[in-house]
Coordinates of C-alpha atoms in Angstrom, one line a residue:
M1 CA 0.0 0.0 0.0
T2 CA 1.3 3.4 -0.9
T3 CA 1.0 6.6 1.2
T4 CA -1.4 9.2 -0.2
G5 CA -0.5 12.9 -0.1
E6 CA -2.9 13.6 2.8
E7 CA -1.4 10.7 4.9
H8 CA 2.1 11.9 3.9
A9 CA 1.3 15.4 5.2
R10 CA 0.0 14.0 8.5
A11 CA 3.3 12.0 8.8
L12 CA 5.3 15.2 9.3
T13 CA 6.5 14.7 12.9
G14 CA 9.7 16.8 12.9
P15 CA 10.0 20.3 14.5
W16 CA 9.4 23.5 12.6
W17 CA 10.0 23.0 8.9
W18 CA 11.6 19.6 9.1
A19 CA 9.6 16.5 8.0
R20 CA 11.3 14.2 10.5
W21 CA 13.5 14.5 13.5
R22 CA 16.3 12.7 11.7
S23 CA 16.4 15.6 9.1
A24 CA 16.6 18.1 11.9
V25 CA 19.4 16.3 13.6
L26 CA 21.4 16.0 10.3
D27 CA 21.0 19.8 9.6
G28 CA 21.9 20.7 13.1
S29 CA 25.0 18.5 12.9
L30 CA 26.0 20.1 9.6
A31 CA 25.4 23.6 10.9
L32 CA 27.6 22.8 14.0
V33 CA 30.4 21.5 11.9
S34 CA 30.1 24.5 9.5
A35 CA 30.1 26.9 12.4
V36 CA 33.2 25.4 13.9
E37 CA 34.9 25.5 10.5
C38 CA 34.0 29.1 9.9
G39 CA 35.0 30.0 13.4
A40 CA 38.4 28.5 13.0
E41 CA 38.8 30.2 9.6
G42 CA 37.8 33.5 11.2
I43 CA 41.0 33.6 13.1
P44 CA 43.3 34.2 10.1
F45 CA 40.7 36.4 8.5
A46 CA 40.7 38.6 11.6
R47 CA 44.5 38.9 11.5
D48 CA 44.5 39.7 7.8
A49 CA 41.7 42.2 8.2
G50 CA 43.2 43.8 11.3
I51 CA 40.2 43.2 13.6
P52 CA 40.1 41.5 17.0
V53 CA 40.3 37.7 16.8
S54 CA 37.1 37.3 18.9
V55 CA 35.2 39.3 16.3
G56 CA 36.4 37.1 13.5
I57 CA 35.5 33.9 15.5
V58 CA 32.0 35.2 16.3
F59 CA 31.5 36.3 12.7
G60 CA 32.6 32.8 11.5
L61 CA 30.3 31.1 14.0
I62 CA 27.3 33.2 13.0
A63 CA 28.0 32.7 9.2
G64 CA 28.5 29.0 9.5
S65 CA 25.3 28.4 11.5
V66 CA 23.3 29.7 8.6
L67 CA 23.5 26.2 7.2
L68 CA 20.8 25.2 9.7
V69 CA 18.1 26.8 7.4
R70 CA 19.3 25.1 4.2
R71 CA 16.0 23.3 3.7
K72 CA 13.9 26.3 4.3
W73 CA 15.9 29.0 2.5
P74 CA 18.5 27.4 0.3
I75 CA 19.0 30.6 -1.8
A76 CA 20.0 32.5 1.4
V77 CA 22.5 29.8 2.4
V78 CA 24.2 30.0 -1.1
L79 CA 24.3 33.8 -1.0
V80 CA 25.9 33.8 2.4
A81 CA 28.4 31.3 1.2
I82 CA 29.3 33.4 -1.8
A83 CA 29.5 36.5 0.4
I84 CA 32.1 35.0 2.8
T85 CA 34.1 33.4 0.0
P86 CA 36.6 36.4 -0.1
A87 CA 37.3 35.7 3.6
Q88 CA 38.2 32.1 2.7
M89 CA 35.7 30.5 4.9
G90 CA 32.4 28.5 4.5
F91 CA 33.6 25.8 2.1
L92 CA 31.4 23.2 3.7
M93 CA 28.4 25.6 3.7
G94 CA 29.0 26.4 0.0
I95 CA 29.2 22.7 -1.0
V96 CA 26.1 21.7 1.1
G97 CA 24.2 24.8 0.0
L98 CA 24.8 24.2 -3.7
Y99 CA 23.7 20.6 -3.3
T100 CA 20.5 21.6 -1.5
L101 CA 19.8 24.4 -4.0
A102 CA 20.1 22.0 -7.0
A103 CA 18.0 19.3 -5.3
C104 CA 15.1 21.8 -4.6
E105 CA 12.2 22.4 -6.9
L106 CA 13.4 25.8 -8.0
P107 CA 13.6 27.2 -11.6
R108 CA 16.7 26.1 -13.4
R109 CA 17.7 29.7 -14.2
I110 CA 18.0 30.5 -10.5
I111 CA 20.1 27.4 -9.9
V112 CA 22.4 28.2 -12.9
A113 CA 22.7 31.8 -11.8
L114 CA 23.7 31.1 -8.2
A115 CA 26.0 28.2 -9.2
G116 CA 27.7 30.6 -11.8
M117 CA 28.1 33.2 -9.1
S118 CA 29.7 30.7 -6.7
L119 CA 31.9 29.4 -9.5
L120 CA 33.1 32.9 -10.4
G121 CA 33.6 33.9 -6.8
T122 CA 35.6 30.8 -6.0
M123 CA 37.7 31.2 -9.1
I124 CA 38.5 34.9 -8.4
V125 CA 39.4 34.2 -4.7
T126 CA 41.6 31.2 -5.7
F127 CA 43.3 33.2 -8.4
V128 CA 44.2 36.0 -6.1
R129 CA 45.3 33.7 -3.3
V130 CA 47.6 31.6 -5.5
R131 CA 49.2 34.7 -7.1
Q132 CA 49.8 36.1 -3.6
D133 CA 51.4 32.8 -2.5
M134 CA 53.6 32.8 -5.7
A135 CA 54.6 36.5 -5.1
R136 CA 55.7 35.7 -1.5
G137 CA 57.7 32.7 -2.8
D138 CA 55.5 30.1 -1.2
L139 CA 55.0 28.5 -4.6
T140 CA 57.7 28.2 -7.2
L141 CA 55.6 26.8 -10.1
G142 CA 55.2 28.6 -13.4
D143 CA 52.6 31.2 -14.2
W144 CA 50.4 28.6 -15.9
F145 CA 49.6 27.2 -12.5
V146 CA 47.6 30.2 -11.4
P147 CA 44.7 29.9 -13.9
F148 CA 44.9 26.1 -13.7
A149 CA 44.5 26.1 -9.9
S150 CA 41.7 28.6 -9.9
I151 CA 39.7 26.8 -12.6
T152 CA 40.1 23.3 -11.1
T153 CA 39.4 24.5 -7.6
S154 CA 36.3 26.4 -8.5
L155 CA 35.0 23.5 -10.7
G156 CA 35.8 21.0 -8.0
L157 CA 33.9 23.0 -5.3
T158 CA 30.9 23.8 -7.6
A159 CA 30.2 21.2 -10.2
P160 CA 30.0 18.0 -8.0
P161 CA 27.5 19.3 -5.5
V162 CA 25.4 20.9 -8.2
L163 CA 25.3 17.7 -10.4
L164 CA 24.7 15.5 -7.4
G165 CA 21.8 17.8 -6.3
L166 CA 20.3 17.8 -9.7
Y167 CA 20.4 14.0 -9.8
V168 CA 18.9 13.6 -6.3
G169 CA 16.2 16.2 -7.1
A170 CA 15.3 14.4 -10.3
R171 CA 15.2 11.1 -8.6
R172 CA 13.1 12.5 -5.8
R173 CA 10.6 14.0 -8.2
L174 CA 10.5 10.7 -10.1
M175 CA 9.7 8.8 -6.9
E176 CA 7.0 11.3 -6.0
S177 CA 5.6 11.0 -9.5
L178 CA 5.6 7.2 -9.2
R179 CA 4.0 7.4 -5.8
E180 CA 1.3 9.7 -7.1
R181 CA 0.7 7.3 -10.0
A182 CA 0.5 4.4 -7.6
D183 CA -2.0 6.3 -5.4
S184 CA -4.0 7.2 -8.5
L185 CA -3.9 3.6 -9.7
E186 CA -4.9 2.3 -6.3
R187 CA -7.9 4.7 -6.2
E188 CA -8.9 3.6 -9.7
L189 CA -8.6 0.0 -8.8
Q190 CA -10.8 0.6 -5.7
L191 CA -13.3 2.4 -7.9
L192 CA -13.3 -0.4 -10.4
A193 CA -13.8 -2.9 -7.6
E194 CA -16.7 -0.9 -6.3
R195 CA -18.2 -0.7 -9.7
A196 CA -17.6 -4.4 -10.3
E197 CA -19.3 -5.2 -7.0
E198 CA -22.3 -3.0 -8.0
R199 CA -22.5 -4.8 -11.4
A200 CA -22.3 -8.2 -9.6
E201 CA -25.0 -7.2 -7.2
W202 CA -27.1 -6.0 -10.1
A203 CA -26.5 -9.3 -11.9
R204 CA -27.5 -11.2 -8.8
N205 CA -30.7 -9.2 -8.5
E206 CA -31.4 -9.7 -12.1
E207 CA -30.8 -13.4 -11.7
R208 CA -33.2 -13.7 -8.8
T209 CA -35.8 -11.7 -10.8
R210 CA -35.5 -13.9 -13.8
I211 CA -35.6 -17.1 -11.8
A212 CA -38.6 -15.9 -9.9
R213 CA -40.4 -14.9 -13.1
E214 CA -39.6 -18.2 -14.8
M215 CA -40.7 -20.3 -11.8
H216 CA -43.9 -18.3 -11.6
D217 CA -44.6 -18.8 -15.3
V218 CA -43.8 -22.5 -15.2
V219 CA -45.4 -23.5 -11.9
A220 CA -48.3 -21.1 -11.5
H221 CA -50.2 -22.3 -14.6
R222 CA -50.0 -26.0 -14.0
V223 CA -50.7 -25.6 -10.3
S224 CA -53.7 -23.4 -11.1
L225 CA -55.1 -26.1 -13.5
M226 CA -54.5 -28.7 -10.8
V227 CA -56.5 -26.6 -8.3
V228 CA -59.3 -26.1 -10.8
H229 CA -59.4 -29.9 -11.6
A230 CA -59.3 -30.7 -7.9
A231 CA -62.3 -28.4 -7.3
A232 CA -64.2 -30.0 -10.3
L233 CA -63.2 -33.5 -8.9
Q234 CA -64.7 -32.6 -5.6
A235 CA -67.9 -31.4 -7.2
V236 CA -68.5 -34.5 -9.4
A237 CA -66.9 -37.2 -7.3
R238 CA -70.3 -38.6 -6.3
K239 CA -72.4 -37.6 -9.3
D240 CA -70.1 -38.7 -12.1
P241 CA -67.4 -41.1 -11.0
E242 CA -66.0 -41.5 -14.5
K243 CA -65.4 -37.8 -14.9
A244 CA -63.9 -37.7 -11.5
V245 CA -61.4 -40.4 -12.6
R246 CA -60.5 -38.4 -15.7
N247 CA -60.0 -35.3 -13.6
A248 CA -57.9 -37.2 -11.1
A249 CA -55.7 -38.5 -14.0
L250 CA -55.4 -35.0 -15.4
V251 CA -54.3 -33.7 -11.9
G252 CA -51.7 -36.4 -11.7
D253 CA -50.4 -35.7 -15.2
M254 CA -50.1 -32.0 -14.5
G255 CA -48.4 -32.6 -11.2
R256 CA -45.9 -34.8 -12.8
Q257 CA -45.2 -32.2 -15.5
A258 CA -44.8 -29.5 -12.9
L259 CA -42.3 -31.6 -11.0
T260 CA -40.4 -32.5 -14.2
E261 CA -40.1 -28.8 -15.1
L262 CA -39.0 -27.9 -11.5
R263 CA -36.3 -30.6 -11.6
E264 CA -35.0 -29.3 -14.9
M265 CA -34.8 -25.7 -13.6
L266 CA -33.2 -26.8 -10.3
G267 CA -30.7 -28.9 -12.3
V268 CA -29.7 -25.9 -14.4
L269 CA -29.4 -23.7 -11.3
R270 CA -27.2 -26.2 -9.5
A271 CA -25.0 -26.6 -12.5
G272 CA -24.6 -22.8 -12.6
E273 CA -23.9 -22.8 -8.9
D274 CA -21.1 -25.4 -9.3
A275 CA -19.6 -23.4 -12.1
G276 CA -19.7 -20.3 -9.8
R277 CA -17.8 -22.2 -7.1
R278 CA -15.1 -23.2 -9.6
A279 CA -14.8 -19.6 -10.7
A280 CA -14.7 -18.2 -7.1
S281 CA -11.3 -16.6 -7.7
A282 CA -12.6 -14.8 -10.9
P283 CA -13.2 -11.1 -10.9
L284 CA -16.6 -9.8 -9.8
V285 CA -17.4 -8.7 -13.3
A286 CA -17.0 -12.3 -14.5
V287 CA -19.2 -13.5 -11.6
G288 CA -21.9 -11.1 -12.6
M289 CA -21.8 -12.1 -16.2
A290 CA -21.9 -15.8 -15.2
A291 CA -24.9 -15.1 -13.0
V292 CA -26.7 -13.5 -16.0
R293 CA -25.8 -16.4 -18.2
A294 CA -27.0 -18.9 -15.6
A295 CA -30.3 -17.1 -15.4
S296 CA -30.6 -17.0 -19.2
R297 CA -30.0 -20.8 -19.3
V298 CA -32.9 -21.3 -17.0
A299 CA -35.1 -19.6 -19.6
D300 CA -33.5 -20.9 -22.7
E301 CA -32.9 -24.6 -22.1
D302 CA -35.9 -26.8 -23.0
G303 CA -38.1 -23.7 -23.1
P304 CA -41.6 -23.7 -24.6
C305 CA -42.4 -22.7 -28.1
L306 CA -45.4 -21.6 -30.1
S307 CA -46.0 -25.1 -31.4
E308 CA -47.1 -26.1 -27.9
L309 CA -49.7 -23.4 -27.8
E310 CA -52.6 -25.7 -28.9
E311 CA -51.6 -28.2 -26.1
L312 CA -51.6 -25.3 -23.6
I313 CA -55.1 -24.3 -24.7
G314 CA -56.3 -27.9 -24.6
Q315 CA -55.3 -28.1 -21.0
S316 CA -57.3 -25.1 -20.1
A317 CA -60.3 -26.5 -22.1
A318 CA -60.0 -29.7 -20.2
A319 CA -60.3 -27.7 -17.0
G320 CA -63.7 -26.4 -18.1
M321 CA -62.7 -23.2 -19.8
V322 CA -64.2 -22.3 -23.2
V323 CA -61.2 -21.1 -25.3
D324 CA -61.3 -19.9 -28.9
L325 CA -58.0 -19.8 -30.7
S326 CA -57.5 -17.9 -34.0
V327 CA -54.2 -17.5 -35.9
E328 CA -53.6 -14.9 -38.6
G329 CA -50.7 -15.1 -41.1
A330 CA -48.4 -17.9 -42.0
A331 CA -46.8 -19.5 -39.1
R332 CA -43.0 -19.5 -39.1
S333 CA -40.2 -20.0 -36.6
Y334 CA -38.8 -17.2 -34.5
A335 CA -35.9 -16.8 -32.1
A336 CA -36.1 -18.9 -29.0
E337 CA -36.6 -16.0 -26.6
V338 CA -39.4 -14.6 -28.8
E339 CA -41.3 -17.8 -28.9
Q340 CA -40.8 -18.4 -25.2
T341 CA -42.0 -14.9 -24.4
A342 CA -45.1 -15.2 -26.6
F343 CA -46.0 -18.6 -25.1
R344 CA -45.5 -17.3 -21.5
V345 CA -47.8 -14.3 -22.2
V346 CA -50.6 -16.5 -23.4
Q347 CA -50.0 -19.0 -20.5
E348 CA -50.0 -16.4 -17.8
A349 CA -53.1 -14.7 -19.3
L350 CA -55.0 -18.0 -19.2
T351 CA -53.9 -18.6 -15.6
N352 CA -55.3 -15.2 -14.7
V353 CA -58.6 -16.2 -16.3
H354 CA -58.7 -19.3 -14.2
K355 CA -58.0 -17.2 -11.1
H356 CA -60.3 -14.2 -11.6
A357 CA -62.9 -15.2 -14.2
A358 CA -63.6 -18.9 -13.8
G359 CA -66.0 -20.1 -16.5
A360 CA -65.6 -17.1 -18.7
K361 CA -65.2 -17.6 -22.4
T362 CA -61.8 -16.7 -23.6
H363 CA -60.5 -15.6 -27.0
V364 CA -56.8 -16.2 -27.9
R365 CA -55.6 -14.4 -31.1
L366 CA -52.1 -14.8 -32.6
A367 CA -51.0 -12.8 -35.6
H368 CA -47.8 -13.5 -37.6
R369 CA -46.7 -10.2 -39.2
G370 CA -43.7 -9.3 -41.3
A371 CA -41.5 -7.8 -38.6
E372 CA -43.4 -8.7 -35.4
I373 CA -45.7 -11.2 -33.7
A374 CA -48.8 -10.1 -31.9
M375 CA -50.9 -11.9 -29.4
Q376 CA -54.1 -11.1 -27.5
V377 CA -55.9 -12.9 -24.8
E378 CA -59.4 -11.5 -24.0
N379 CA -62.0 -13.1 -21.7
E380 CA -65.7 -12.2 -21.5
P381 CA -67.3 -11.5 -18.2
P382 CA -67.7 -14.6 -16.0
P383 CA -71.1 -16.2 -15.8
E384 CA -71.6 -14.7 -12.4
P385 CA -70.2 -11.2 -12.4
G386 CA -68.1 -10.3 -9.3
S387 CA -67.8 -13.9 -8.2
A388 CA -64.3 -15.4 -7.6
S389 CA -63.1 -18.7 -8.8
A390 CA -64.7 -21.6 -7.0
A391 CA -61.3 -23.0 -6.5
R392 CA -60.2 -19.9 -4.5
L393 CA -56.9 -19.5 -6.3
P394 CA -54.5 -17.1 -4.6
S395 CA -53.0 -14.2 -6.5
G396 CA -49.6 -12.7 -5.8
G397 CA -49.9 -9.8 -8.3
N398 CA -46.7 -10.9 -10.2
G399 CA -48.3 -12.2 -13.4
L400 CA -48.9 -9.0 -15.3
L401 CA -45.5 -7.6 -14.0
G402 CA -43.6 -10.6 -15.3
M403 CA -45.3 -10.5 -18.7
R404 CA -44.5 -6.8 -19.0
E405 CA -40.9 -7.4 -18.1
R406 CA -40.5 -10.2 -20.6
V407 CA -42.0 -8.2 -23.5
V408 CA -40.3 -4.9 -22.8
A409 CA -36.9 -6.8 -22.5
L410 CA -37.3 -7.8 -26.1
G411 CA -38.3 -4.3 -27.2
G412 CA -42.0 -5.0 -27.5
V413 CA -45.1 -3.3 -26.3
F414 CA -47.4 -4.7 -23.6
V415 CA -50.9 -3.5 -22.7
S416 CA -53.4 -4.9 -20.3
G417 CA -56.7 -3.7 -18.7
P418 CA -60.4 -4.3 -18.4
T419 CA -62.7 -4.2 -21.4
D420 CA -65.9 -2.1 -21.8
A421 CA -67.9 -5.4 -21.7
G422 CA -66.6 -6.2 -18.2
G423 CA -63.9 -8.7 -19.2
F424 CA -60.2 -8.3 -19.3
R425 CA -57.7 -8.0 -22.2
V426 CA -54.0 -8.7 -22.4
S427 CA -52.2 -7.6 -25.6
A428 CA -48.5 -7.8 -26.6
V429 CA -46.5 -7.1 -29.7
I430 CA -42.9 -8.5 -29.9
P431 CA -40.4 -7.7 -32.7
A432 CA -39.7 -10.8 -34.8
V433 CA -35.9 -10.0 -34.9

């Protein structure tokens, strides 16, 4: 884990302008050494200048201690070092000051200007000092040594700290840039993880909705017919034993069909669950997509088609409903989800008739058009208006909602509502492609 800028700012535990106590101790030690050096060099300076030695020592101590503020005011440190160069003191302060100046985030023109001033000052002082030594006879070399010594000395005291400071500053900026990129990448990854979690949660909710809708469509119709046949069986058990036997056989067949369809759905779900366990280490996005695919398989595998519509209507007719089926246009094959949706709409509409208008005559119309398929289920008022089904079928209010979701998901139009005659009409139009 990287440290963000805010956490880095809170990590400043040193005194005053220092980030850490270690930096404060280092600068204090360098300032102490520089003060001692300048104080010692102040003795010959005082003698040459004809001032008291104590004044030269105090001047050197004060000048050398300026190194303490090198991190806060590096320009001031370099200017002081240049100013005391004629007194031949402050070599450590000049070197450390130039290094700090070059490592700081200052404009290059300022660094070049101050480094040039320090180079020029050191060159002049060295030139004068060497000429004086040669004039006194302390040095017996040729005249060529004066410029050579001044140039090499000034370059040796200026170029290495400046170059090293530039390198350290560039490396520090690179590390800060990499840290910022790492922080940005970490935030992006966290955001992506949150979005992936949201997508996975959406996929899980979508999966639950699809499974609930599919189970409602598959089970509700057959169970409703079973309840209707059971009510009819109860009514005719003593009057017409043969009809009671037929109704009992129908109830058994429908129960077995319902169980078969439930087993198929649960098998698909368990297969999807096993695949999800095997992909437990996959990203959340892949889990979400797998959930959607699993839900789709529940609807797609062994799903109903329009060719089974007559069988569906025959089951309702066997339960006592008067159903009239009319088909317009030439029948043709459609995509699996289109045929399944059309079948489920008719199935759920017939189930609602069993629940809310038992005994009412129902008209089922199916129209094959060029670019779409249309279906309509309309029931007349029940024989006894306002009466509920004798079987007392419960209603959860999910049938119309499920039909609308199916049709709209395919880009179709769904309309439902009561008719002027007192019945109820369900209409849907689904694009053929």
